[in-house]
């Protein structure tokens, strides 16, 4: 499998549906991790702008919360409490003290790929505000 200079695996140009979708989901997961790479605890907790609570760590928590909700609650039928969401903030973006692959359908994977792709754009802006560059 081909990789980018930063180590992320390049999704195949042609593959069966499920392997293709899983490779894109893995690519976007790795991209979000890359946006956080090399930053210290204070930096990943730095808000994007003064009135926002959005941080890189908040994006990671949100992604984990959405995966748990989408894969395990909605499509897995599990009655699980939120891990990072709470206190009226069901999106999981707000930092809270304190992942999942199952039998998922292609539609589930498309939604998660879209979710990561959108928030990786936010992660670019956050990282640029912290260190002056977006990363890869």
Coordinates of N, CA and C in Angstrom, one line a residue:
X1 N 0.8 -1.2 0.0 CA 0.0 0.0 0.0 C 0.9 1.2 0.0
X2 N 0.6 2.2 -0.8 CA 1.3 3.4 -0.9 C 1.0 4.3 0.3
X3 N 2.1 5.1 0.7 CA 1.9 6.0 1.8 C 2.4 7.4 1.4
X4 N 1.8 8.4 2.1 CA 2.3 9.7 1.9 C 3.5 9.9 2.7
X5 N 4.3 11.0 2.5 CA 5.5 11.2 3.2 C 5.3 11.3 4.8
X6 N 4.1 11.7 5.2 CA 3.8 11.8 6.6 C 3.3 10.5 7.2
X7 N 3.3 9.4 6.4 CA 3.0 8.1 6.9 C 1.6 7.6 6.7
X8 N 0.7 8.5 6.3 CA -0.7 8.1 6.1 C -0.8 7.2 4.8
X9 N -1.6 6.1 5.0 CA -1.8 5.2 3.9 C -2.7 5.9 2.8
X10 N -2.4 5.8 1.6 CA -3.2 6.3 0.5 C -4.3 5.3 0.2
X11 N -5.6 5.7 0.2 CA -6.6 4.8 -0.1 C -6.5 4.3 -1.6
X12 N -6.9 3.1 -1.8 CA -6.7 2.5 -3.2 C -7.6 3.3 -4.2
X13 N -7.2 3.3 -5.4 CA -8.0 4.0 -6.4 C -9.1 3.1 -6.8
X14 N -9.0 1.8 -6.7 CA -10.0 0.8 -7.1 C -10.0 -0.3 -6.0
X15 N -11.2 -0.6 -5.5 CA -11.4 -1.6 -4.5 C -12.8 -1.9 -4.4
X16 N -13.2 -3.0 -3.8 CA -14.5 -3.3 -3.4 C -15.0 -2.2 -2.5
X17 N -16.3 -2.1 -2.4 CA -16.9 -1.0 -1.7 C -16.5 -0.9 -0.2
X18 N -16.6 -1.9 0.6 CA -16.3 -1.9 2.0 C -14.8 -1.6 2.2
X19 N -13.9 -2.3 1.6 CA -12.5 -1.9 1.8 C -12.1 -0.5 1.4
X20 N -12.8 0.0 0.3 CA -12.6 1.3 -0.1 C -13.0 2.3 1.0
X21 N -14.2 2.1 1.5 CA -14.8 3.0 2.5 C -13.9 2.9 3.8
X22 N -13.6 1.7 4.2 CA -12.7 1.6 5.4 C -11.4 2.3 5.2
X23 N -10.8 2.2 4.0 CA -9.5 2.9 3.8 C -9.6 4.4 3.9
X24 N -10.8 4.9 3.4 CA -11.0 6.4 3.5 C -11.2 6.8 4.9
X25 N -12.0 6.0 5.6 CA -12.2 6.3 7.1 C -10.9 6.3 7.8
X26 N -10.1 5.3 7.6 CA -8.8 5.2 8.2 C -7.9 6.4 7.8
X27 N -7.9 6.8 6.6 CA -7.2 8.0 6.1 C -7.6 9.3 6.9
X28 N -8.9 9.5 7.0 CA -9.3 10.7 7.7 C -9.1 10.6 9.2
X29 N -9.2 9.4 9.8 CA -8.8 9.3 11.2 C -7.3 9.7 11.4
X30 N -6.5 9.2 10.5 CA -5.0 9.4 10.6 C -4.7 10.9 10.3
X31 N -5.5 11.6 9.5 CA -5.4 13.0 9.2 C -5.6 13.8 10.5
X32 N -6.7 13.5 11.2 CA -7.0 14.2 12.4 C -5.9 14.0 13.5
X33 N -5.4 12.8 13.6 CA -4.3 12.5 14.5 C -3.1 13.3 14.1
X34 N -2.8 13.4 12.8 CA -1.7 14.2 12.3 C -1.8 15.6 12.7
X35 N -3.0 16.2 12.7 CA -3.2 17.6 13.0 C -2.8 17.9 14.5
X36 N -2.9 16.8 15.3 CA -2.6 17.0 16.7 C -1.2 16.6 17.1
X37 N -0.5 16.0 16.1 CA 0.8 15.5 16.4 C 1.8 16.6 16.7
X38 N 2.6 16.3 17.7 CA 3.7 17.2 18.1 C 3.2 18.4 19.0
X39 N 1.9 18.5 19.3 CA 1.4 19.6 20.1 C 1.3 19.1 21.6
X40 N 1.6 20.0 22.5 CA 1.5 19.6 23.9 C 0.0 19.8 24.4
X41 N -0.2 19.4 25.6 CA -1.5 19.4 26.2 C -2.2 20.7 26.2
X42 N -1.4 21.8 26.5 CA -2.0 23.1 26.4 C -2.4 23.5 25.0
X43 N -1.6 23.1 24.0 CA -1.9 23.5 22.6 C -3.2 22.8 22.1
X44 N -3.4 21.5 22.4 CA -4.5 20.8 21.9 C -5.8 21.2 22.6
X45 N -5.7 22.0 23.7 CA -6.8 22.5 24.5 C -7.0 24.0 24.2
X46 N -6.3 24.5 23.3 CA -6.4 26.0 22.9 C -7.6 26.1 22.0
X47 N -8.5 27.0 22.4 CA -9.8 27.3 21.7 C -9.4 28.1 20.4
X48 N -10.3 27.9 19.4 CA -10.0 28.5 18.1 C -10.1 30.0 18.1
X49 N -11.1 30.5 18.8 CA -11.3 32.0 18.9 C -11.9 32.2 20.3
X50 N -11.8 33.4 20.8 CA -12.2 33.7 22.2 C -13.6 33.2 22.6
X51 N -14.6 33.3 21.8 CA -15.9 32.9 22.2 C -16.2 31.4 21.9
X52 N -15.3 30.7 21.3 CA -15.5 29.3 20.9 C -14.9 28.4 21.9
X53 N -15.5 27.2 22.1 CA -14.9 26.1 22.9 C -14.3 25.1 22.0
X54 N -14.2 25.3 20.7 CA -13.7 24.3 19.7 C -12.2 24.2 19.9
X55 N -11.7 23.0 20.2 CA -10.2 22.8 20.3 C -9.9 21.5 19.5
X56 N -8.6 21.3 19.3 CA -8.2 20.0 18.6 C -8.6 18.8 19.4
X57 N -8.4 18.9 20.7 CA -8.8 17.8 21.6 C -10.3 17.6 21.6
X58 N -11.0 18.7 21.6 CA -12.5 18.7 21.4 C -12.9 18.0 20.1
X59 N -12.2 18.3 19.0 CA -12.5 17.6 17.8 C -12.3 16.1 17.9
X60 N -11.2 15.7 18.5 CA -10.9 14.3 18.7 C -12.0 13.6 19.5
X61 N -12.4 14.3 20.6 CA -13.5 13.7 21.5 C -14.8 13.7 20.7
X62 N -15.1 14.7 19.9 CA -16.3 14.7 19.1 C -16.3 13.6 18.1
X63 N -15.2 13.3 17.5 CA -15.1 12.2 16.5 C -15.3 10.9 17.2
X64 N -14.7 10.7 18.3 CA -14.9 9.5 19.1 C -16.4 9.3 19.5
X65 N -17.0 10.4 19.9 CA -18.4 10.4 20.3 C -19.3 10.0 19.2
X66 N -19.1 10.7 18.0 CA -19.9 10.4 16.8 C -19.7 8.9 16.4
X67 N -18.5 8.4 16.4 CA -18.3 7.0 16.0 C -19.1 6.1 16.9
X68 N -19.0 6.4 18.2 CA -19.7 5.5 19.2 C -21.2 5.6 19.0
X69 N -21.7 6.8 18.8 CA -23.2 7.0 18.5 C -23.6 6.3 17.2
X70 N -22.9 6.6 16.2 CA -23.3 6.1 14.9 C -23.2 4.6 14.7
X71 N -22.0 4.1 15.1 CA -21.8 2.6 14.9 C -22.4 1.8 16.0
X72 N -22.3 2.2 17.2 CA -22.8 1.3 18.3 C -24.2 1.6 18.8
X73 N -24.7 2.8 18.8 CA -26.0 3.1 19.2 C -27.0 3.0 18.1
X74 N -26.8 3.8 17.0 CA -27.8 3.9 15.9 C -27.9 2.6 15.2
X75 N -26.7 2.1 14.7 CA -26.7 0.9 13.8 C -26.5 -0.4 14.6
X76 N -25.9 -0.3 15.8 CA -25.6 -1.5 16.6 C -26.8 -1.8 17.6
X77 N -27.7 -0.8 17.8 CA -28.8 -1.0 18.7 C -28.4 -1.0 20.1
X78 N -27.2 -0.6 20.5 CA -26.8 -0.6 21.9 C -27.3 0.6 22.6
X79 N -27.7 0.4 23.9 CA -28.1 1.5 24.7 C -26.9 2.0 25.6
X80 N -26.1 2.9 25.0 CA -24.9 3.3 25.7 C -24.9 4.8 26.0
X81 N -24.4 5.2 27.1 CA -24.4 6.6 27.5 C -23.3 7.3 26.7
X82 N -23.4 8.6 26.5 CA -22.3 9.4 25.8 C -21.0 9.3 26.7
X83 N -19.9 9.3 26.0 CA -18.6 9.3 26.8 C -18.2 10.7 27.0
X84 N -18.1 11.5 26.0 CA -17.6 12.9 26.2 C -18.7 13.9 26.2
X85 N -19.9 13.7 25.7 CA -20.9 14.7 25.7 C -21.6 14.7 27.1
X86 N -22.2 15.7 27.4 CA -22.9 15.8 28.7 C -23.2 17.3 29.0
X87 N -23.9 17.4 30.1 CA -24.3 18.8 30.6 C -24.9 19.6 29.5
X88 N -25.8 18.9 28.7 CA -26.5 19.6 27.6 C -25.7 19.8 26.4
X89 N -24.6 19.2 26.3 CA -23.7 19.3 25.1 C -23.5 18.0 24.5
X90 N -24.5 17.5 23.7 CA -24.5 16.2 23.2 C -23.6 16.0 22.0
X91 N -23.0 17.1 21.5 CA -22.1 17.0 20.3 C -20.7 16.5 20.8
X92 N -20.3 16.6 22.0 CA -19.0 16.2 22.5 C -17.9 17.1 22.3
X93 N -18.1 18.3 21.7 CA -17.1 19.2 21.5 C -16.4 19.8 22.7
X94 N -17.2 20.1 23.7 CA -16.7 20.7 25.0 C -15.8 19.6 25.6
X95 N -14.6 20.1 26.2 CA -13.7 19.2 26.8 C -14.3 18.6 28.1
X96 N -14.2 17.3 28.3 CA -14.7 16.7 29.5 C -13.5 15.8 30.0
X97 N -13.3 15.8 31.3 CA -12.3 14.9 31.8 C -12.8 13.5 31.8
X98 N -12.0 12.8 32.2 CA -12.4 11.5 32.3 C -11.5 10.9 31.5
X99 N -13.4 3.7 20.7 CA -13.7 3.9 19.3 C -14.2 2.6 18.7
X100 N -14.8 2.7 17.7 CA -15.4 1.4 17.5 C -15.6 1.0 16.1
X101 N -15.3 -0.2 15.8 CA -15.7 -0.8 14.5 C -16.5 -2.0 14.8
X102 N -17.6 -2.1 14.1 CA -18.5 -3.3 14.3 C -19.0 -3.7 12.9
X103 N -20.1 -4.3 12.9 CA -20.7 -4.7 11.7 C -21.5 -3.5 11.2
X104 N -20.8 -2.7 10.4 CA -21.4 -1.5 9.9 C -21.6 -1.6 8.4
X105 N -22.6 -0.9 7.9 CA -23.0 -0.9 6.5 C -22.2 0.3 5.8
X106 N -22.2 0.2 4.5 CA -21.5 1.3 3.7 C -22.0 2.7 4.0
X107 N -23.3 2.8 4.2 CA -23.9 4.1 4.5 C -23.3 4.7 5.8
X108 N -23.1 3.8 6.8 CA -22.5 4.3 8.1 C -21.1 4.8 7.8
X109 N -20.4 4.1 7.0 CA -19.0 4.6 6.7 C -19.0 5.9 5.9
X110 N -19.9 6.0 5.0 CA -19.9 7.3 4.2 C -20.2 8.5 5.2
X111 N -21.1 8.3 6.1 CA -21.4 9.3 7.1 C -20.1 9.7 7.9
X112 N -19.4 8.7 8.4 CA -18.2 8.9 9.2 C -17.1 9.6 8.4
X113 N -16.9 9.2 7.2 CA -15.9 9.8 6.3 C -16.3 11.3 6.1
X114 N -17.5 11.6 5.9 CA -17.9 13.0 5.7 C -17.7 13.7 7.0
X115 N -18.0 13.1 8.2 CA -17.8 13.8 9.5 C -16.3 14.1 9.7
X116 N -15.5 13.2 9.5 CA -14.0 13.4 9.6 C -13.5 14.4 8.6
X117 N -13.9 14.3 7.4 CA -13.4 15.2 6.4 C -13.8 16.7 6.7
X118 N -15.0 16.9 7.2 CA -15.4 18.2 7.5 C -14.6 18.8 8.7
X119 N -14.5 18.0 9.7 CA -13.8 18.4 10.9 C -12.3 18.5 10.7
X120 N -11.7 17.8 9.8 CA -10.3 17.9 9.5 C -10.0 19.3 8.9
X121 N -11.0 19.9 8.3 CA -10.8 21.3 7.8 C -10.8 22.2 9.0
X122 N -11.6 22.0 10.0 CA -11.6 22.8 11.2 C -10.2 22.6 11.9
X123 N -9.7 21.3 11.9 CA -8.4 21.0 12.6 C -7.3 21.8 11.9
X124 N -7.4 22.0 10.6 CA -6.4 22.8 9.9 C -6.3 24.2 10.4
X125 N -7.5 24.8 10.6 CA -7.6 26.2 11.1 C -7.1 26.3 12.5
X126 N -7.5 25.3 13.4 CA -7.0 25.3 14.8 C -5.5 25.2 14.8
X127 N -4.9 24.2 14.1 CA -3.5 24.1 14.1 C -2.8 25.3 13.6
X128 N -3.3 25.9 12.5 CA -2.6 27.1 12.0 C -2.6 28.2 13.0
X129 N -3.7 28.3 13.8 CA -3.8 29.4 14.8 C -2.8 29.1 15.9
X130 N -2.5 27.8 16.2 CA -1.6 27.5 17.3 C -0.1 27.6 16.9
X131 N 0.3 27.0 15.7 CA 1.7 26.9 15.4 C 2.0 27.6 14.1
X132 N 1.0 28.2 13.4 CA 1.3 29.0 12.2 C 1.2 28.2 10.9
X133 N 1.1 26.9 11.0 CA 1.0 26.0 9.8 C -0.1 25.0 10.0
X134 N -0.7 24.5 8.9 CA -1.8 23.6 9.0 C -1.3 22.1 9.1
X135 N -0.2 21.8 8.7 CA 0.3 20.4 8.6 C -0.1 19.9 7.3
X136 N -0.1 18.6 7.1 CA -0.4 17.9 5.8 C -1.8 17.8 5.6

